[in-house]
Short mmCIF file of C-alpha atoms in Angstrom, two decimals:
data_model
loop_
_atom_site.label_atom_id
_atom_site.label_comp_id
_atom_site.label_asym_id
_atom_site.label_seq_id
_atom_site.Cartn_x
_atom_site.Cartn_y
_atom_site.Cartn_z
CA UNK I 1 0.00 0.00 0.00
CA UNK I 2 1.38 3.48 -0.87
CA UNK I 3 2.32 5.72 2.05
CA UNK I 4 5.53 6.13 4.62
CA UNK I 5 3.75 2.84 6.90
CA UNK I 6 5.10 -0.14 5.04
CA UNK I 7 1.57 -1.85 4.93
CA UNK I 8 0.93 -4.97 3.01
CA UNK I 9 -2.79 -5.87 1.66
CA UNK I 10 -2.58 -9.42 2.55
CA UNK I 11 -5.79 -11.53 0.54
CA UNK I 12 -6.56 -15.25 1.79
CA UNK I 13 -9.02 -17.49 0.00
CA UNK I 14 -9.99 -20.81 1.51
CA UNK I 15 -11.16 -23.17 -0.98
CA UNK I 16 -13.06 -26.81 -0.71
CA UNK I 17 -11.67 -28.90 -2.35
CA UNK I 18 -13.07 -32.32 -0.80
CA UNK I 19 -14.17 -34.85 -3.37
CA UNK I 20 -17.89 -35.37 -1.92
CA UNK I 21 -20.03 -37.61 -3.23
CA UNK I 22 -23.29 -35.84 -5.07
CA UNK I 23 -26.34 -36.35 -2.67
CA UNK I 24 -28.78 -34.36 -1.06
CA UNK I 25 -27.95 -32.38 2.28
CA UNK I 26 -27.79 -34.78 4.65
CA UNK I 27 -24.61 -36.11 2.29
CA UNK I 28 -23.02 -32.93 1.93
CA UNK I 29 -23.13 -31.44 4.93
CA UNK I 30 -20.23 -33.68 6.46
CA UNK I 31 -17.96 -32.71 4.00
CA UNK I 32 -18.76 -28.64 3.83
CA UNK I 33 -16.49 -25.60 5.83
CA UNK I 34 -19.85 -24.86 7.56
CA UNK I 35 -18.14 -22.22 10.72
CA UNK I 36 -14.77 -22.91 9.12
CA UNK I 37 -12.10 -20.32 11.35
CA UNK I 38 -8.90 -19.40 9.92
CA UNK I 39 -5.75 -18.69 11.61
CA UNK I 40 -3.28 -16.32 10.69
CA UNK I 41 0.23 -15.60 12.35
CA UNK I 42 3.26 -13.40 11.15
CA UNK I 43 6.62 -13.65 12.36
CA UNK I 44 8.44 -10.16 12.51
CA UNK I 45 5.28 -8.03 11.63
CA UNK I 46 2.37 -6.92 12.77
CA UNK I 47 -1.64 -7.13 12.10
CA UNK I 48 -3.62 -4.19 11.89
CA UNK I 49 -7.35 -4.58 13.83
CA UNK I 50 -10.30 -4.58 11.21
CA UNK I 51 -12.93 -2.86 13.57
CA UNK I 52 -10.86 -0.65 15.71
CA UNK I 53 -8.43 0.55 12.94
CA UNK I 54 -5.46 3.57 13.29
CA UNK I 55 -6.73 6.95 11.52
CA UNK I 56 -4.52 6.72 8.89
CA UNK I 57 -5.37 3.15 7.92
CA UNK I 58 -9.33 3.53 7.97
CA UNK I 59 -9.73 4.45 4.27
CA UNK I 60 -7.89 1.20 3.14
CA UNK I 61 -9.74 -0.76 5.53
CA UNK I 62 -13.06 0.33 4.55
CA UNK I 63 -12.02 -0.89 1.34
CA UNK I 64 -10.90 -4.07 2.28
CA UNK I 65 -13.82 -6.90 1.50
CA UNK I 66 -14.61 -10.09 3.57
CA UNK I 67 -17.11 -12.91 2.07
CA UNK I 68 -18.86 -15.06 4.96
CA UNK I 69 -16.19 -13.94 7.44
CA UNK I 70 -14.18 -11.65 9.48
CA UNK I 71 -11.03 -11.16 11.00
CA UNK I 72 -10.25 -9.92 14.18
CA UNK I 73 -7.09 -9.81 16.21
CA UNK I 74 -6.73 -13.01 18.44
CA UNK I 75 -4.62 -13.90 21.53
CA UNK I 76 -4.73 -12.00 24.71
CA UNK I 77 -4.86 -8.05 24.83
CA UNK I 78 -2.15 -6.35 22.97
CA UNK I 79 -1.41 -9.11 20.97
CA UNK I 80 -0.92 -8.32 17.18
CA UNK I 81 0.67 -11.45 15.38
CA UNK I 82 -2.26 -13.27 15.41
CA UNK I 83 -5.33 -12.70 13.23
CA UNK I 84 -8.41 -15.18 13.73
CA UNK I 85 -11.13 -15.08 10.48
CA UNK I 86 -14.52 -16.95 11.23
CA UNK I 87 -18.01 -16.74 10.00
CA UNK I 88 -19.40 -14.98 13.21
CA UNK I 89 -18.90 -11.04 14.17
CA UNK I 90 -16.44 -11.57 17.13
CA UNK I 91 -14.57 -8.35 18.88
CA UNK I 92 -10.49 -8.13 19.06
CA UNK I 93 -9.18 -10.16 21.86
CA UNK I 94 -12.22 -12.44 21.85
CA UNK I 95 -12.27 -14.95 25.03
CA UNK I 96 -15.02 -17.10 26.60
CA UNK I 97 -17.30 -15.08 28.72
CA UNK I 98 -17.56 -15.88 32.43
CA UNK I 99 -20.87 -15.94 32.54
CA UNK I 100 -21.01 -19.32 30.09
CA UNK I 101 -22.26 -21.76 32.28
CA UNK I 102 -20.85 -24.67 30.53
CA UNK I 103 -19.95 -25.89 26.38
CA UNK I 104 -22.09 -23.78 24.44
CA UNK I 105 -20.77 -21.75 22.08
CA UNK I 106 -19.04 -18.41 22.81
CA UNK I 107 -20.97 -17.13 25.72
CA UNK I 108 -23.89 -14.59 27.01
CA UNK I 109 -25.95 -13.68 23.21
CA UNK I 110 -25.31 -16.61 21.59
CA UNK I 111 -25.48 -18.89 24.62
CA UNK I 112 -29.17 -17.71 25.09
CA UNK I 113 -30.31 -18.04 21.56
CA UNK I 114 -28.97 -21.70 21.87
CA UNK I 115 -30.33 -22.02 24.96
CA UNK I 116 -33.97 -20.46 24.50
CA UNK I 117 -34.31 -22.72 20.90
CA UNK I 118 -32.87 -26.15 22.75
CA UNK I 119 -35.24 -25.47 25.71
CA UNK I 120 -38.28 -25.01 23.26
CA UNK I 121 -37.45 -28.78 21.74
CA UNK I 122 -40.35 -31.12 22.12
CA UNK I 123 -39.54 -33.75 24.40
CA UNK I 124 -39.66 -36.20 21.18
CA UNK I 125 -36.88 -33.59 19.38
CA UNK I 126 -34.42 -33.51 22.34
CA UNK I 127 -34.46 -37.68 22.18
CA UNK I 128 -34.12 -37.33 18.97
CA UNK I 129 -30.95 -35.01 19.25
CA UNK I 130 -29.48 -36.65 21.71
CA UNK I 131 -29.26 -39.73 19.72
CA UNK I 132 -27.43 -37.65 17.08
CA UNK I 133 -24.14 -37.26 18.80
CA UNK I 134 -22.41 -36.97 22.35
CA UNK I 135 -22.14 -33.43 22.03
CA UNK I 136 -25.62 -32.87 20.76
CA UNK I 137 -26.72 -34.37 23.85
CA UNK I 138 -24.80 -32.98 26.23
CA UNK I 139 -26.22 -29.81 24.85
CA UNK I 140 -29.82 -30.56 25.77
CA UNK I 141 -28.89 -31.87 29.23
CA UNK I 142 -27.19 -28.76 30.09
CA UNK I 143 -30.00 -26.44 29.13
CA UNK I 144 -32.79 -29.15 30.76
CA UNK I 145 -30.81 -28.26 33.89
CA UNK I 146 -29.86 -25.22 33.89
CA UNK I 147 -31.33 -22.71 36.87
CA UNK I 148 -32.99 -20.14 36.02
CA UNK I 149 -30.81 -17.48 38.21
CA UNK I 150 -27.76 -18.77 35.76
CA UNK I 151 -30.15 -18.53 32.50
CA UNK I 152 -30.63 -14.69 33.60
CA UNK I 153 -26.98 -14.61 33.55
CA UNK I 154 -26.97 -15.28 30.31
CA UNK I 155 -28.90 -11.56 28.72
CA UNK I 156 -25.30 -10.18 28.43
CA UNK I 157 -22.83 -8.14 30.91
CA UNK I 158 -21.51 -4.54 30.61
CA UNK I 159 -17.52 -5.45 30.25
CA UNK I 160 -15.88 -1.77 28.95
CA UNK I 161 -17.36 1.10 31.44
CA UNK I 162 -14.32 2.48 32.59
CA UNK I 163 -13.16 6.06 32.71
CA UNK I 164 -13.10 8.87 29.97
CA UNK I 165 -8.88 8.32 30.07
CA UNK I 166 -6.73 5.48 31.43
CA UNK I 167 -4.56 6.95 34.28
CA UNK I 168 -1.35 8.70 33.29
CA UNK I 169 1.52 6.44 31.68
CA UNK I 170 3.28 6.53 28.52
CA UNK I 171 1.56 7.16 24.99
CA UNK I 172 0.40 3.91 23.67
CA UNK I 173 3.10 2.96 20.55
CA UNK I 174 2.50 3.55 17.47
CA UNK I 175 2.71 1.08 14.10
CA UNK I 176 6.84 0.25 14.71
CA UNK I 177 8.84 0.70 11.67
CA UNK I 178 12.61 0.58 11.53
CA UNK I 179 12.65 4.16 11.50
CA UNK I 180 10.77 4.76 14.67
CA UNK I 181 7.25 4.40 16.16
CA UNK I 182 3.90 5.47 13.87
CA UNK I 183 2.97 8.93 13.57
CA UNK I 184 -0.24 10.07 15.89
CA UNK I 185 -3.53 9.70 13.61
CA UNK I 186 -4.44 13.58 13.13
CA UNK I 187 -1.51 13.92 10.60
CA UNK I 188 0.58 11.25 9.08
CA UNK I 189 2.90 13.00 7.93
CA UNK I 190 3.94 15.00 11.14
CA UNK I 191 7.57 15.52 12.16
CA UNK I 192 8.26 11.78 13.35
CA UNK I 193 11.19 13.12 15.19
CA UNK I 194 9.32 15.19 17.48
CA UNK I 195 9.66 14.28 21.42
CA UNK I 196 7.17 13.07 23.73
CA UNK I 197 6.37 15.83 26.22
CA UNK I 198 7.10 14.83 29.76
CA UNK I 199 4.85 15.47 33.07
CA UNK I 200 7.21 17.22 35.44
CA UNK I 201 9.82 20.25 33.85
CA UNK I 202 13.10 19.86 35.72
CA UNK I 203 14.94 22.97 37.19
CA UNK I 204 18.73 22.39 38.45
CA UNK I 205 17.55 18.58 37.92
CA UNK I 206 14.99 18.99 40.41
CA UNK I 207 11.53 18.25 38.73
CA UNK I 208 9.22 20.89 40.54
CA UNK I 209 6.39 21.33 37.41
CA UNK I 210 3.67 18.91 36.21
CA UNK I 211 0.43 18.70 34.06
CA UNK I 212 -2.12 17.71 35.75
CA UNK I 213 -6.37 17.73 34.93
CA UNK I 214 -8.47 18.43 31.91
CA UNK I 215 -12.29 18.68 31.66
CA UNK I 216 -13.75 18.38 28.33
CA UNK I 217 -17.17 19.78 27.81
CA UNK I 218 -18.87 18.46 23.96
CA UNK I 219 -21.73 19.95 22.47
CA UNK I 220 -22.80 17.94 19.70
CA UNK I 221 -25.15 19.02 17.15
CA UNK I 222 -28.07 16.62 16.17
CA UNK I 223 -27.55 14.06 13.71
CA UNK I 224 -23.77 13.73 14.06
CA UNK I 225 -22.06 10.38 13.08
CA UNK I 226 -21.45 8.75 16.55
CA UNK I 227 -18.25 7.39 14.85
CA UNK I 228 -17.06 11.08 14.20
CA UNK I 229 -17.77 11.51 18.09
CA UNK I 230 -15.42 8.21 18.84
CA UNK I 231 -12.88 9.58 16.52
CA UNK I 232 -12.70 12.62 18.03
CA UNK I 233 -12.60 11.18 21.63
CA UNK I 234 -9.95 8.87 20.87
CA UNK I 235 -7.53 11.61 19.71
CA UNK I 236 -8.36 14.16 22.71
CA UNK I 237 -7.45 10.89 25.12
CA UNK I 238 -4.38 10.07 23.13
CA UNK I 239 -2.90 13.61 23.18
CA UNK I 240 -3.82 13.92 26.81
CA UNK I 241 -1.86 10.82 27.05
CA UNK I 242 0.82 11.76 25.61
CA UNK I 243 1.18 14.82 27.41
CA UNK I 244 0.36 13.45 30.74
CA UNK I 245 -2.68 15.25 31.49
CA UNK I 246 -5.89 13.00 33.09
CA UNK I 247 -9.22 14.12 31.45
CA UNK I 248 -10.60 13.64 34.80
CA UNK I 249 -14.62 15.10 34.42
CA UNK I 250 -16.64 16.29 31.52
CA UNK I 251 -19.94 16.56 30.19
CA UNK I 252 -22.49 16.35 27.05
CA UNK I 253 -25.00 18.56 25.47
CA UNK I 254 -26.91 18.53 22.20
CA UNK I 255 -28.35 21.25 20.48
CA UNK I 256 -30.75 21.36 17.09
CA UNK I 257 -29.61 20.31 13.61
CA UNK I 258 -27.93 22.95 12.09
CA UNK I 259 -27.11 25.13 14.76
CA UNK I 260 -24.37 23.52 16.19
CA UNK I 261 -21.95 23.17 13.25
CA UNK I 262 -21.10 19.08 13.79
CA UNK I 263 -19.05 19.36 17.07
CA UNK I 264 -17.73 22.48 19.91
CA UNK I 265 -15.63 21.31 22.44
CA UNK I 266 -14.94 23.61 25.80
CA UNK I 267 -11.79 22.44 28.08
CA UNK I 268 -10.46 23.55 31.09
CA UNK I 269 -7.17 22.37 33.41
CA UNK I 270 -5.45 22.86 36.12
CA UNK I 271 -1.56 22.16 36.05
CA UNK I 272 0.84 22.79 39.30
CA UNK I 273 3.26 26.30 38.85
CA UNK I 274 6.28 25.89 39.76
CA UNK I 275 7.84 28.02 42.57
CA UNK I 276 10.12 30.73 40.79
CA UNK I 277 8.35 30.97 37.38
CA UNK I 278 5.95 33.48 37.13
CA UNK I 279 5.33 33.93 33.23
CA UNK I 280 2.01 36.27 33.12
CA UNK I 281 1.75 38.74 30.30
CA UNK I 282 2.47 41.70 32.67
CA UNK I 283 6.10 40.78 33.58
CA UNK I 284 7.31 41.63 30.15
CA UNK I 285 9.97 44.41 30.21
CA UNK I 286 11.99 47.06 28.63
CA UNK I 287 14.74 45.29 26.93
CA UNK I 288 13.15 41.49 26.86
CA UNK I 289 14.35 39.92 23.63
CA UNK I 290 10.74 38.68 21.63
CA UNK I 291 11.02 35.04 20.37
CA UNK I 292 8.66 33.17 18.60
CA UNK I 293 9.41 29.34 18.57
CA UNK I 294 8.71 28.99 14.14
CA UNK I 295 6.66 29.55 11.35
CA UNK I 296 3.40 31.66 12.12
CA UNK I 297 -0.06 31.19 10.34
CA UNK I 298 0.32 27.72 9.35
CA UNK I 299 -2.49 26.29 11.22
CA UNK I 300 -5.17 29.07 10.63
CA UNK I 301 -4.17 28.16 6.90
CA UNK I 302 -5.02 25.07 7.32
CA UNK I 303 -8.42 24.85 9.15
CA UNK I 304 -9.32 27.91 7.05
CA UNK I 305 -8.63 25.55 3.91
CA UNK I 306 -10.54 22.91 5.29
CA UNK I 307 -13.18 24.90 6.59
CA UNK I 308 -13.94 26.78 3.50
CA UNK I 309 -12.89 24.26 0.55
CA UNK I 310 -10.10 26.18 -0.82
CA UNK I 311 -7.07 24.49 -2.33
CA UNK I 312 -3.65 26.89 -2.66
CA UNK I 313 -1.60 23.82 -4.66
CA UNK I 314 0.20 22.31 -1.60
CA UNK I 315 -1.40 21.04 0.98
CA UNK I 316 -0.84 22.82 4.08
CA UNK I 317 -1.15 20.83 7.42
CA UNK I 318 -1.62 21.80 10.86
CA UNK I 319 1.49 22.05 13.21
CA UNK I 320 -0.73 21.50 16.59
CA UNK I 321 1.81 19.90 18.91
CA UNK I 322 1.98 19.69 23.04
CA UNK I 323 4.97 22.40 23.94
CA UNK I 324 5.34 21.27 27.24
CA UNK I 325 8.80 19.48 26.24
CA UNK I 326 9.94 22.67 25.05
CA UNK I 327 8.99 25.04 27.45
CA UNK I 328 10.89 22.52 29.98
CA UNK I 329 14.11 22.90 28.28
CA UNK I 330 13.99 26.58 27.64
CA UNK I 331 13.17 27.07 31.49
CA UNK I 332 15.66 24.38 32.46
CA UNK I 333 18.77 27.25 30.87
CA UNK I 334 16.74 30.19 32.15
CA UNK I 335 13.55 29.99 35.14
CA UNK I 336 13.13 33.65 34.60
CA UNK I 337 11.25 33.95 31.55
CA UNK I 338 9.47 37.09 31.74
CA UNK I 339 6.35 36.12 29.24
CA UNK I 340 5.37 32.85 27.67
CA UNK I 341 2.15 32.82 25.41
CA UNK I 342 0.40 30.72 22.73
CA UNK I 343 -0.52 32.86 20.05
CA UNK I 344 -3.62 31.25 19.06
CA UNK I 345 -7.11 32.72 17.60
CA UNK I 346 -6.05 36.07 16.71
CA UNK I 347 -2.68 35.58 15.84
CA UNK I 348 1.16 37.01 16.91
CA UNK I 349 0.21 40.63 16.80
CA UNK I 350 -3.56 40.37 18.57
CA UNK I 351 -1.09 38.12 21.42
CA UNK I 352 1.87 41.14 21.45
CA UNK I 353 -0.80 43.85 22.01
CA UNK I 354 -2.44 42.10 24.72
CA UNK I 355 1.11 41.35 26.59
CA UNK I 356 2.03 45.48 25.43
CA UNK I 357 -0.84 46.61 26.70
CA UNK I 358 -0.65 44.64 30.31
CA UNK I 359 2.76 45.38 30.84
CA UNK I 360 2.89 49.09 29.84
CA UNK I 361 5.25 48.47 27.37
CA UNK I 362 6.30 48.99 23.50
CA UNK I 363 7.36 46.52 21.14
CA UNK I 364 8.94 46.67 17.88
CA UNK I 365 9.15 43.72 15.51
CA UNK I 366 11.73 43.58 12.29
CA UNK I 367 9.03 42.34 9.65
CA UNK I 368 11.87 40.77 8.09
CA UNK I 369 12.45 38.03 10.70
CA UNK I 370 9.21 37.12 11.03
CA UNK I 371 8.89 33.34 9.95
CA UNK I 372 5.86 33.14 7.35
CA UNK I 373 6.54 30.12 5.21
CA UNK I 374 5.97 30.73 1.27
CA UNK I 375 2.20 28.53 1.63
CA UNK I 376 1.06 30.75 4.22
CA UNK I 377 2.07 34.33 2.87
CA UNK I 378 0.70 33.10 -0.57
CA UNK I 379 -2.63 31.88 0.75
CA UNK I 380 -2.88 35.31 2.89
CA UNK I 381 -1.77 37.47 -0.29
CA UNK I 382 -4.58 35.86 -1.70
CA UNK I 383 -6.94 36.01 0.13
CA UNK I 384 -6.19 39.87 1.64
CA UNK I 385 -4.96 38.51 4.76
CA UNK I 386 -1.89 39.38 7.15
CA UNK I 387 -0.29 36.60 8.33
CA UNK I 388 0.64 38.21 11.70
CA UNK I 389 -3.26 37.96 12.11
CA UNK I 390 -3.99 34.46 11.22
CA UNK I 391 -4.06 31.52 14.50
CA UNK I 392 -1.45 29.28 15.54
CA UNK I 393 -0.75 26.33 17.39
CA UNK I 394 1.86 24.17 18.07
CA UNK I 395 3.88 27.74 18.53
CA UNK I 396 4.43 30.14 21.42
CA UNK I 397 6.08 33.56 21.81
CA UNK I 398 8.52 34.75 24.79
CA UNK I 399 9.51 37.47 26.53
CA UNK I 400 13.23 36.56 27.68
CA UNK I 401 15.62 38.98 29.15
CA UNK I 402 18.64 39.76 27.14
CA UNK I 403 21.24 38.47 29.00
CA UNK I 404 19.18 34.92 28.32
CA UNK I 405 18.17 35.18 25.17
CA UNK I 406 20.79 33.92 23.04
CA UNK I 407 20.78 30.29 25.85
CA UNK I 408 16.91 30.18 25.35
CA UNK I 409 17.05 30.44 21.29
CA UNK I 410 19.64 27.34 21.37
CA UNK I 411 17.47 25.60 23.83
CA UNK I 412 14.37 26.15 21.70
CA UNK I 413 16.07 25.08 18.40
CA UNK I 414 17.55 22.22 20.17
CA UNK I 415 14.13 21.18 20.24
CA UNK I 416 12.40 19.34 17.62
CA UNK I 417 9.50 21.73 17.79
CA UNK I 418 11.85 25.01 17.74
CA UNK I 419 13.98 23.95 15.32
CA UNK I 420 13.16 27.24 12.98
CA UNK I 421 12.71 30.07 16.33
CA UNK I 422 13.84 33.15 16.13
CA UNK I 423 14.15 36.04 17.64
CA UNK I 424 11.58 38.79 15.47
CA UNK I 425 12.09 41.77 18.44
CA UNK I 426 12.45 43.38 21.62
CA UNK I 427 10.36 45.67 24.25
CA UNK I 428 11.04 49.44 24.40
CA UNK I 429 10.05 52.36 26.52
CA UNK I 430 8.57 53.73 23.68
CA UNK I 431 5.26 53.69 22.80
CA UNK I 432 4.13 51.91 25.79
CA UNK I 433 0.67 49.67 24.67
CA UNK I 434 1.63 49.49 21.24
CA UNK I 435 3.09 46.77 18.80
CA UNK I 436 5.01 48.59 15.85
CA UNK I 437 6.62 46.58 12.81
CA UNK I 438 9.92 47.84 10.78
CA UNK I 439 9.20 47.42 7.47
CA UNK I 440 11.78 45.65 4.87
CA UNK I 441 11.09 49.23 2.96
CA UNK I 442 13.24 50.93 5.79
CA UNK I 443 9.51 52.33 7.29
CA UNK I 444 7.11 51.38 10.23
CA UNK I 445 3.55 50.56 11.07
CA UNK I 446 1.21 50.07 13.21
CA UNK I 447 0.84 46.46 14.11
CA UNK I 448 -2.79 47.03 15.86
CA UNK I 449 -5.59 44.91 17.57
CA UNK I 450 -7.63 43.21 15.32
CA UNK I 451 -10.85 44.92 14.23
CA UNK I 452 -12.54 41.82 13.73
CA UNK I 453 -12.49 38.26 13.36
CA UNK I 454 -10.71 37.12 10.29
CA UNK I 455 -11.33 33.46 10.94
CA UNK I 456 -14.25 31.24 11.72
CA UNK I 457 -13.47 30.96 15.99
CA UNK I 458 -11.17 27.77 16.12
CA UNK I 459 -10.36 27.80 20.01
#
């Protein structure tokens, strides 16, 4: 299969090939596959599950095609080697149920369909099957004496309610190729060398910071695809996963059909400050060298392409990523960062007037060492738009003072999410509240507040 996963379309055809004599069904019948199961096992490789797919797999799978069976994963949990095709819907992992209260089948459904049909045998039809066979008649004597508090037993148990996230441990692994682990399922082709972001930021090797709860609110508009929901759920727990955080509460709403455009999420944590850093948007100061961790307006691009059904003749992706690895290291060579902020909905310069204006202070950028990447400034030339205004995430922007600065850039491009940061300018006396830009023309300009929203809200 094409793509950077090394996935092979494996097709198995099981055949009959007994030489049966011609009869009627009676003759046949001992010589048909009737619940033939298949086994499959691969040495040095892997099996992807059928029903519970990765993201980036789903499209192939939904074209995959299964006659009179299907394959799930078999062995115990985790287990990936061994693939088990048979003519019943089974889960991943299947195993006998507890509650089977003796040589049935495979437990709780299917046990009481047997069950109910052998119990409503005449008396003349269960002599008659138990002269068939052993097994035929050990089937009828169970059911003839079976209680009725263990035939109860038998309408099915809840097995799965557990919490909205596992507790906190490392980020399940991905599809393992010889050039690392499998990318996360929101983007395929994201960095694969980016790092996992730890739980606790160390200071003078003393870990003193950690992530700690999310809630997650959903409001769902009527007549979304429940699988859309799952999807979405899956990837919030993953990334909280992999970033340590517990989703620890949350709730559900649903509002009419067409008024909630498919799915809003609201979140809120809580995370434990460490003593020493105080980064609010006030503490920024005359002098503070401005840094911006890499290229701006790539993910406003992106959801705005999406959103709206406009191509630009790449493909531009979203560069969401946790920052909490990053924001260790760059504390770990300095713990006095003045100002650390996420320049999201709104942009750079709506984040820069905010910290100006609560901080009494001017800034000046150099327009020319601004990162826009070529997609972004030719899908905002475009479409009339200034990159410095378009969201972000995956980035952040800091206030350092000088005497750090230069440490905290190498930090941040030592980082596999800072590899492209720069430093685009510095706070002044001047012009306290305001956010001015040199121009590459040798002028300035007012880099001001937003006047209004030039994206659909995205966070």
């Amino acid at each position: 299969m094409a793509g950077p996963y090394r996935v092979s379309r494996l097709t198995v055809t099981v055949h009959n090939t007994t030489d049966a004599p011609a009869g009627d069904r009676t003759t046949a019948l001992p010589h048909s596959m009737i619940g033939a199961h298949l086994l499959l096992a691969v040495e040095g490789g892997r099996f992807l599950s059928m029903t519970d797919p990765p993201e980036w797999a789903r499209h192939a799978v939904a074209e995959l095609r299964n006659d009179h069976t299907w394959p799930v994963l078999a062995g115990p949990a985790g287990r990936e080697d061994l693939v088990l095709s048979s003519p019943i819907i089974l889960e991943d992992h299947p195993v006998l149920a507890d509650e089977s209260p003796g040589p049935l089948y495979d437990a709780t459904e299917i046990d009481e369909i047997l069950s109910l049909r052998t119990a409503a045998l005449t008396e003349r039809e269960k002599r008659e099957a138990r002269g068939t066979d052993d097994r035929a008649a050990e089937v009828v004597d169970l059911v003839d004496s079976m209680p009725d508090a263990v035939r109860e037993r038998l309408h099915g148990a809840i097995r799965w309610l557990r919490e909205v996230t596992d507790p906190p441990g490392p980020p399940a692994a991905g599809l393992t190729l010889p050039e690392g682990t499998g990318h996360p399922w929101w983007d395929p082709q994201q960095d694969p060398e980016a790092a996992d972001a730890p739980t606790t930021i160390p200071i003078d090797g003393e870990a003193v910071g950690q992530a700690a709860y999310l809630s997650c609110g959903f409001i769902l508009e009527e007549g979304v695809e429940l699988s859309v929901v799952g999807r979405v759920a899956q990837a919030l727990g993953d990334a909280a996963r992999t970033a340590g955080v517990t989703v620890a509460t949350g709730d559900t709403k649903v509002v009419d059909a067409g008024h909630g455009d498919g799915i809003f999420i609201n979140t809120a944590g809580i995370g434990l400050v460490p003593d020493g850093v105080d980064i609010r948007p006030g503490r920024a100061a005359p002098g503070d060298a401005v840094l911006v961790s890499g290229q701006i307006g790539v993910h406003g691009v992106a959801i705005m392409s999406v959103r709206e059904g406009l191509e630009f003749g790449v493909e531009i992706q979203s560069d969401t990523a946790s920052l909490a690895g990053m924001v260790a290291d760059m504390l770990g060579v300095c713990q006095d960062l003045h100002v650390l902020r996420d320049p999201t909905r709104g942009g750079l310069a709506t984040s820069l007037n905010e910290i100006a204006g609560a901080a009494g202070v001017g800034i000046t950028l150099d327009e020319r060492s601004l990162p826009v990447p070529d997609t972004v400034a030719n899908a905002c030339s475009f479409l009339g738009l200034d990159p410095l205004y378009v969201a972000n995430e995956g980035k952040l922007v800091a206030f350092v003072p000088p005497d750090h600065a230069d440490a905290v850039l190498e930090a941040m491009r030592a980082h596999p999410l800072g590899k492209e940061a720069v430093r685009i300018g510095s706070c002044v006396e001047d012009h306290p509240g305001m956010v001015v830009a040199a121009t590459g023309l040798g002028g300035t300009r007012v880099v001001d507040m937003p006047l209004g929203e030039q994206l659909p809200r995205i966070c």
